[in-house]
């Protein structure tokens, strides 16, 4: 195979600051060799000497397309066949423009060797993972909001030492800790505070981020003298499902505005991640946040068996939702490239088109449409624009792009409405 050049695309690379029309050269061994017009390469990275630019190489015209670093989906469930939530990442992520996924806690210290060997090594998609604080991860756990997972029902499996030891032995692939703070996975809330403390401790001991799922939880957003989430998260930690619509969401019930503890966390560098999933994206919450200029740092899907056929669909669908809310396109791209790469400590390897790196490249079209798209409550908004992947390269190898699912999926909409009714009834009962 000889190298190739992607000609005349609109290159957006938030890491280098490139935002304009140009050509990207890729070598025969799958590395980016140069960009023309020349990028002002920041941060001291030296482009490799371009061997082939003088030679003839295949020319692929991408006029009218956006050319971005291979997209990164920072929250998916990749442990197919082993966990109830696991999906096929090559079909659902890679074929839809995503070069790299981060598995969010499907495996814990006892079960992660299988995730790395049977999924990581067997997939074309790059895989990193966040290690669940529970030793067995999400081996028997479903979506929190539709059935009891209960992975932290017993504190005996919430094992800091095993978590720390496993991370230290797999620094290249395990990039953080994951915990779910929700009443029905922590013995009806009895264990939640202790589970949270142990997850915080494990991440601190390894100096890696903690990703927290925090919904339908007994732990408040923040408190003066007690444990809070995101109140006790530090710079670099990740608050996922940030636009969920349950009663304890980040918009204050009394004021109707983003909770001050959440703003404080954002200011000290806690990263807010969409983590759309089945039950974690409500238009009305995201719209309030958008009206206050509270944008997510990371856009991710939380793709699993219960969200891939709607309401999350795929990463470009979730990106399109953020675009609809008014997030600038270049910021949307940043939230699926440079920021997630930095969050997992891999920004010197992935998430940029810097010459010398592996050529992970996504080519997108930004199409004019008029199409309804549902949220997790089954509420609709009419999108006028959508990202669509058209070409995809990992380490310079072209991956066929698959047609995504048509949305809205009316079965998903119906199911979202039904689940929302159950949650509302439960919330009202709890208040009494
Ligand atoms: Zn998840």
Coordinates of C-alpha atoms and ligand atoms in Angstrom, one line a residue:
X1 CA 0.0 0.0 0.0
X2 CA 1.3 3.4 -0.8
X3 CA 0.4 6.5 1.1
X4 CA -2.5 8.8 0.3
X5 CA -3.6 12.4 0.6
X6 CA -7.0 13.6 1.7
X7 CA -7.5 16.7 -0.4
X8 CA -9.4 19.9 0.1
X9 CA -11.3 19.1 3.3
X10 CA -12.1 21.5 6.1
X11 CA -9.6 20.3 8.7
X12 CA -10.6 20.9 12.4
X13 CA -8.0 19.9 15.0
X14 CA -8.6 21.6 18.3
X15 CA -5.2 20.3 19.6
X16 CA -3.1 22.1 17.0
X17 CA -5.6 24.9 16.5
X18 CA -6.0 24.1 12.8
X19 CA -9.4 25.2 11.4
X20 CA -9.4 25.6 7.7
X21 CA -9.2 24.1 4.2
X22 CA -6.2 21.8 3.6
X23 CA -4.6 18.5 2.6
X24 CA -3.5 15.7 4.9
X25 CA -0.8 13.4 3.8
X26 CA -0.6 9.8 5.2
X27 CA 2.4 7.6 4.7
X28 CA 2.3 3.9 3.6
X29 CA 2.8 2.8 7.2
X30 CA -0.2 4.7 8.4
X31 CA 1.2 7.9 9.9
X32 CA 0.3 11.5 9.2
X33 CA 3.3 13.0 7.4
X34 CA 2.2 16.5 6.8
X35 CA -0.6 19.0 6.4
X36 CA -0.7 21.7 3.8
X37 CA -1.0 24.5 4.2
X38 CA 1.6 23.9 6.9
X39 CA 0.2 23.8 10.4
X40 CA 1.8 25.8 13.1
X41 CA 2.5 22.8 15.2
X42 CA 2.3 23.6 18.8
X43 CA 3.7 22.0 21.9
X44 CA 7.1 21.1 20.5
X45 CA 6.0 18.1 18.5
X46 CA 8.2 17.8 15.4
X47 CA 6.7 16.5 12.2
X48 CA 8.5 13.6 10.7
X49 CA 10.4 14.3 7.5
X50 CA 7.9 13.7 4.7
X51 CA 9.2 10.9 2.4
X52 CA 6.4 10.5 0.0
X53 CA 5.0 14.0 -0.7
X54 CA 7.2 14.2 -3.8
X55 CA 6.1 10.8 -4.9
X56 CA 2.8 10.0 -6.4
X57 CA 0.2 8.8 -3.9
X58 CA -3.5 8.2 -4.1
X59 CA -5.5 11.4 -3.9
X60 CA -8.9 11.3 -2.1
X61 CA -11.0 14.4 -2.7
X62 CA -13.0 15.3 0.5
X63 CA -14.2 18.7 -0.7
X64 CA -17.1 20.0 1.4
X65 CA -16.3 17.6 4.3
X66 CA -15.0 18.2 7.8
X67 CA -11.8 16.3 8.4
X68 CA -11.1 15.6 12.1
X69 CA -8.9 13.5 14.3
X70 CA -10.4 10.0 14.7
X71 CA -13.3 10.5 17.1
X72 CA -13.1 9.3 20.7
X73 CA -16.2 8.0 22.6
X74 CA -15.3 8.3 26.2
X75 CA -18.2 6.2 27.6
X76 CA -19.3 3.0 26.0
X77 CA -19.9 -0.6 27.2
X78 CA -17.7 -2.9 25.1
X79 CA -17.7 -6.2 26.9
X80 CA -19.9 -8.0 24.4
X81 CA -21.1 -11.6 25.3
X82 CA -19.8 -11.3 28.8
X83 CA -21.9 -8.4 30.3
X84 CA -25.6 -7.7 29.6
X85 CA -24.8 -4.2 28.5
X86 CA -21.9 -5.1 26.1
X87 CA -22.1 -4.1 22.4
X88 CA -19.9 -4.8 19.4
X89 CA -17.7 -1.7 19.2
X90 CA -16.4 -2.3 15.6
X91 CA -19.9 -2.3 14.3
X92 CA -21.5 0.4 16.5
X93 CA -18.6 2.7 17.0
X94 CA -15.7 2.2 14.5
X95 CA -18.1 1.9 11.5
X96 CA -19.7 5.1 12.6
X97 CA -16.5 7.2 12.7
X98 CA -15.2 6.4 16.1
X99 CA -11.5 5.4 16.2
X100 CA -11.2 5.0 20.0
X101 CA -13.6 4.0 22.8
X102 CA -13.2 4.1 26.5
X103 CA -15.1 1.3 28.2
X104 CA -16.8 2.8 31.3
X105 CA -16.5 0.2 34.0
X106 CA -17.8 -3.0 32.3
X107 CA -15.0 -4.8 34.0
X108 CA -13.5 -4.8 37.5
X109 CA -10.2 -6.2 38.7
X110 CA -11.3 -9.8 38.4
X111 CA -12.8 -9.5 34.9
X112 CA -10.7 -7.0 33.1
X113 CA -8.1 -9.5 31.6
X114 CA -10.9 -10.8 29.4
X115 CA -12.0 -7.4 28.3
X116 CA -8.4 -6.5 27.2
X117 CA -7.7 -9.8 25.6
X118 CA -11.0 -10.9 23.9
X119 CA -12.3 -7.4 23.1
X120 CA -9.4 -5.0 23.1
X121 CA -7.0 -7.3 21.1
X122 CA -9.7 -8.6 18.8
X123 CA -11.2 -5.3 17.8
X124 CA -10.0 -2.8 15.2
X125 CA -11.4 0.0 17.4
X126 CA -8.8 1.2 19.9
X127 CA -10.0 0.3 23.4
X128 CA -9.1 1.8 26.7
X129 CA -11.0 1.2 29.9
X130 CA -12.0 2.7 33.2
X131 CA -11.9 0.0 35.9
X132 CA -15.0 -0.5 38.0
X133 CA -14.3 -0.3 41.7
X134 CA -16.3 -3.5 42.2
X135 CA -14.2 -6.5 41.5
X136 CA -16.7 -8.0 39.0
X137 CA -17.6 -4.8 37.3
X138 CA -20.9 -4.8 35.5
X139 CA -20.8 -8.6 35.0
X140 CA -24.5 -9.0 35.8
X141 CA -25.6 -5.4 35.8
X142 CA -28.0 -3.7 33.5
X143 CA -29.0 -0.1 33.0
X144 CA -29.5 1.3 36.5
X145 CA -32.7 3.0 35.6
X146 CA -34.6 0.0 34.3
X147 CA -33.5 -2.9 36.5
X148 CA -31.5 -3.4 39.6
X149 CA -27.8 -3.9 38.8
X150 CA -26.6 -4.2 42.4
X151 CA -22.9 -4.5 41.6
X152 CA -22.0 -2.7 44.9
X153 CA -24.8 -4.2 47.0
X154 CA -22.0 -5.9 49.0
X155 CA -19.1 -3.9 50.2
X156 CA -16.9 -7.0 50.3
X157 CA -16.4 -6.7 46.5
X158 CA -15.7 -3.0 46.6
X159 CA -12.0 -3.6 46.8
X160 CA -9.6 -0.6 46.7
X161 CA -6.4 -2.8 46.9
X162 CA -7.4 -5.0 44.0
X163 CA -8.4 -2.0 41.9
X164 CA -5.2 -0.1 42.6
X165 CA -3.0 -3.2 41.9
X166 CA -4.8 -3.9 38.6
X167 CA -4.5 -0.3 37.4
X168 CA -0.8 -0.2 38.2
X169 CA -0.2 -3.4 36.3
X170 CA -2.1 -2.2 33.2
X171 CA -1.2 1.5 32.9
X172 CA -1.2 1.4 29.1
X173 CA -4.8 0.3 28.8
X174 CA -6.6 1.2 32.1
X175 CA -7.0 4.9 32.3
X176 CA -9.2 5.5 35.3
X177 CA -11.7 4.3 37.8
X178 CA -15.5 4.0 37.4
X179 CA -18.3 3.9 40.0
X180 CA -22.0 4.1 39.8
X181 CA -23.7 6.0 42.6
X182 CA -27.3 5.1 42.5
X183 CA -29.5 3.8 45.2
X184 CA -30.4 0.5 43.6
X185 CA -26.9 -0.6 42.8
X186 CA -25.6 0.2 46.3
X187 CA -28.0 -1.7 48.6
X188 CA -30.8 0.8 48.4
X189 CA -28.3 3.6 49.1
X190 CA -26.9 2.1 52.3
X191 CA -23.5 1.6 50.7
X192 CA -23.3 4.6 48.5
X193 CA -21.2 6.9 50.6
X194 CA -18.6 4.2 51.4
X195 CA -18.5 3.0 47.8
X196 CA -17.9 6.6 46.7
X197 CA -15.1 7.0 49.3
X198 CA -13.4 3.9 48.2
X199 CA -13.6 4.9 44.5
X200 CA -12.1 8.3 45.3
X201 CA -9.3 6.6 47.2
X202 CA -8.4 4.2 44.5
X203 CA -8.3 6.9 41.8
X204 CA -6.2 9.1 44.1
X205 CA -3.7 6.3 44.8
X206 CA -3.2 5.8 41.1
X207 CA -3.4 9.4 40.1
X208 CA -6.0 8.6 37.5
X209 CA -9.4 10.2 37.0
X210 CA -12.6 8.9 38.6
X211 CA -15.7 8.7 36.4
X212 CA -18.9 8.9 38.4
X213 CA -22.3 7.9 37.3
X214 CA -24.5 9.9 39.7
X215 CA -28.3 9.7 39.4
X216 CA -31.2 8.5 41.5
X217 CA -28.6 8.8 44.3
X218 CA -28.7 9.5 48.0
X219 CA -25.6 11.6 47.7
X220 CA -26.3 15.3 47.1
X221 CA -24.5 17.4 44.5
X222 CA -22.6 19.2 47.2
X223 CA -22.8 19.9 50.9
X224 CA -20.9 22.1 53.4
X225 CA -19.8 19.3 55.7
X226 CA -20.6 16.1 53.9
X227 CA -19.9 14.1 50.9
X228 CA -21.1 15.6 47.6
X229 CA -20.9 14.6 43.9
X230 CA -19.5 16.5 42.1
X231 CA -18.7 18.4 45.3
X232 CA -15.9 16.0 46.2
X233 CA -14.5 15.5 42.7
X234 CA -11.2 17.0 41.8
X235 CA -9.8 18.5 38.6
X236 CA -9.7 15.9 35.9
X237 CA -12.4 13.7 37.4
X238 CA -15.4 13.0 35.1
X239 CA -19.0 13.6 36.0
X240 CA -20.9 11.5 33.4
X241 CA -24.6 11.6 32.5
X242 CA -24.5 15.3 33.2
X243 CA -27.8 16.0 31.4
X244 CA -29.9 13.2 33.0
X245 CA -33.5 14.2 33.7
X246 CA -34.1 12.5 37.0
X247 CA -35.1 14.5 40.1
X248 CA -31.5 14.9 41.3
X249 CA -30.2 16.4 38.0
X250 CA -27.8 19.3 37.9
X251 CA -30.5 21.9 37.4
X252 CA -31.7 23.1 40.8
X253 CA -35.3 22.3 41.4
X254 CA -36.0 25.6 43.3
X255 CA -34.2 28.1 41.1
X256 CA -34.4 26.3 37.8
X257 CA -30.8 27.1 37.2
X258 CA -27.6 25.0 37.2
X259 CA -26.7 24.2 40.8
X260 CA -23.9 26.3 42.3
X261 CA -21.9 23.2 43.4
X262 CA -21.9 22.1 39.8
X263 CA -20.6 25.5 38.6
X264 CA -17.9 25.3 41.3
X265 CA -16.8 21.8 40.2
X266 CA -16.6 23.0 36.5
X267 CA -14.5 26.0 37.6
X268 CA -12.0 23.7 39.4
X269 CA -11.6 21.5 36.4
X270 CA -14.1 18.6 36.9
X271 CA -15.0 17.4 33.4
X272 CA -18.7 17.1 32.6
X273 CA -19.5 14.3 30.2
X274 CA -22.8 13.7 28.3
X275 CA -22.9 9.9 28.6
X276 CA -26.2 9.8 26.9
X277 CA -27.2 6.2 27.3
X278 CA -30.8 5.0 27.7
X279 CA -31.9 7.2 30.6
X280 CA -29.4 10.1 30.8
X281 CA -30.1 12.8 28.3
X282 CA -33.1 15.1 28.8
X283 CA -33.7 17.9 26.3
X284 CA -35.1 20.2 29.0
X285 CA -32.0 19.9 31.3
X286 CA -29.5 20.3 28.4
X287 CA -31.5 23.3 27.2
X288 CA -31.3 25.0 30.6
X289 CA -27.6 24.3 30.8
X290 CA -27.1 25.7 27.2
X291 CA -29.0 28.9 28.1
X292 CA -26.5 29.4 30.9
X293 CA -23.5 28.6 28.7
X294 CA -22.8 25.4 30.6
X295 CA -21.4 23.1 27.9
X296 CA -20.2 19.5 28.4
X297 CA -16.4 19.1 28.3
X298 CA -16.8 15.6 26.8
X299 CA -19.5 14.3 24.5
X300 CA -20.0 10.5 24.8
X301 CA -22.8 8.1 24.0
X302 CA -22.9 5.5 26.8
X303 CA -23.7 3.1 24.1
X304 CA -24.9 -0.3 25.4
X305 CA -27.5 -2.9 24.5
X306 CA -30.3 -0.6 25.8
X307 CA -29.3 2.6 24.0
X308 CA -27.8 1.7 20.6
X309 CA -31.2 1.4 18.9
X310 CA -32.2 4.8 20.4
X311 CA -32.2 7.1 22.2
X312 CA -28.4 7.4 21.9
X313 CA -27.9 5.7 18.5
X314 CA -24.3 6.6 17.9
X315 CA -21.7 9.3 18.6
X316 CA -22.6 11.5 15.6
X317 CA -26.3 11.5 16.8
X318 CA -25.3 12.8 20.2
X319 CA -22.9 15.3 18.6
X320 CA -25.8 16.5 16.5
X321 CA -27.9 17.0 19.6
X322 CA -25.3 19.3 21.1
X323 CA -25.0 21.2 17.8
X324 CA -28.8 21.7 17.9
X325 CA -28.4 23.2 21.4
X326 CA -26.1 25.8 20.0
X327 CA -22.7 24.4 20.9
X328 CA -20.3 25.6 18.2
X329 CA -19.2 22.9 15.8
X330 CA -15.5 23.3 16.6
X331 CA -16.3 22.9 20.3
X332 CA -18.3 19.8 19.5
X333 CA -15.3 18.3 17.7
X334 CA -13.0 19.3 20.7
X335 CA -15.3 17.4 23.0
X336 CA -14.9 14.1 21.0
X337 CA -11.2 14.5 20.3
X338 CA -8.7 16.6 22.3
X339 CA -10.6 16.8 25.6
X340 CA -11.4 13.1 26.0
X341 CA -7.8 12.3 24.9
X342 CA -6.5 14.6 27.6
X343 CA -9.0 13.3 30.2
X344 CA -7.6 9.7 29.8
X345 CA -3.9 10.9 29.7
X346 CA -3.4 9.9 26.0
X347 CA -3.4 13.3 24.3
X348 CA 0.2 12.7 23.2
X349 CA -1.0 9.6 21.3
X350 CA -4.5 10.2 20.0
X351 CA -7.1 12.9 19.3
X352 CA -5.0 15.1 17.0
X353 CA -3.8 15.2 13.4
X354 CA -0.3 16.2 14.4
X355 CA 2.3 15.0 11.8
X356 CA 4.2 11.9 13.1
X357 CA 1.2 10.4 14.7
X358 CA -0.9 7.3 13.8
X359 CA -3.4 8.5 11.1
X360 CA -6.7 8.1 12.9
X361 CA -8.9 10.4 10.8
X362 CA -12.7 10.8 10.6
X363 CA -14.3 12.5 7.6
X364 CA -17.7 14.0 8.3
X365 CA -20.4 15.8 6.4
X366 CA -22.5 18.3 8.2
X367 CA -25.9 17.8 6.5
X368 CA -29.0 20.0 6.4
X369 CA -31.9 18.0 7.5
X370 CA -35.3 18.4 9.2
X371 CA -35.7 15.4 11.4
X372 CA -37.1 14.8 14.9
X373 CA -34.8 13.2 17.5
X374 CA -35.9 11.9 20.9
X375 CA -34.3 12.3 24.3
X376 CA -34.3 9.7 27.1
X377 CA -37.8 10.9 28.1
X378 CA -39.2 10.4 24.6
X379 CA -39.4 14.2 24.1
X380 CA -38.7 15.4 20.5
X381 CA -36.8 18.2 19.0
X382 CA -36.5 18.9 15.3
X383 CA -32.8 18.9 14.2
X384 CA -31.9 21.1 11.2
X385 CA -28.3 19.8 10.9
X386 CA -26.6 16.5 11.5
X387 CA -23.1 15.1 11.4
X388 CA -22.7 12.1 9.2
X389 CA -19.5 10.0 8.9
X390 CA -18.4 9.5 5.3
X391 CA -14.9 8.1 5.5
X392 CA -12.9 6.6 8.4
X393 CA -9.2 5.7 8.8
X394 CA -7.4 4.0 11.7
X395 CA -3.6 4.0 11.5
X396 CA -4.1 4.9 7.8
X397 CA -6.3 1.9 7.0
X398 CA -9.6 2.8 5.6
X399 CA -12.6 1.3 7.5
X400 CA -15.9 1.0 5.6
X401 CA -18.5 3.4 7.1
X402 CA -21.9 1.8 7.8
X403 CA -25.2 3.4 7.5
X404 CA -26.5 4.5 10.9
X405 CA -29.9 3.6 12.2
X406 CA -32.7 5.9 11.1
X407 CA -34.0 8.1 13.8
X408 CA -36.3 8.6 15.6
X409 CA -37.0 4.9 16.3
X410 CA -40.6 5.0 17.4
X411 CA -40.2 1.8 19.5
X412 CA -37.5 3.6 21.4
X413 CA -39.6 6.7 21.8
X414 CA -42.4 4.6 23.3
X415 CA -40.1 2.8 25.7
X416 CA -38.5 6.1 26.8
X417 CA -41.9 7.5 27.6
X418 CA -43.0 4.4 29.5
X419 CA -39.8 4.4 31.6
X420 CA -40.1 8.1 32.3
X421 CA -43.6 7.6 33.7
X422 CA -42.3 4.8 36.0
X423 CA -39.5 7.1 37.3
X424 CA -41.9 10.0 37.9
X425 CA -44.3 7.8 39.9
X426 CA -41.3 6.5 41.9
X427 CA -40.0 10.0 42.6
X428 CA -43.5 11.1 43.7
X429 CA -43.8 8.1 46.0
X430 CA -40.4 8.7 47.5
X431 CA -41.3 12.3 48.3
X432 CA -44.4 11.3 50.3
Ligands
LIG1 ZN1 -22.5 3.6 31.1

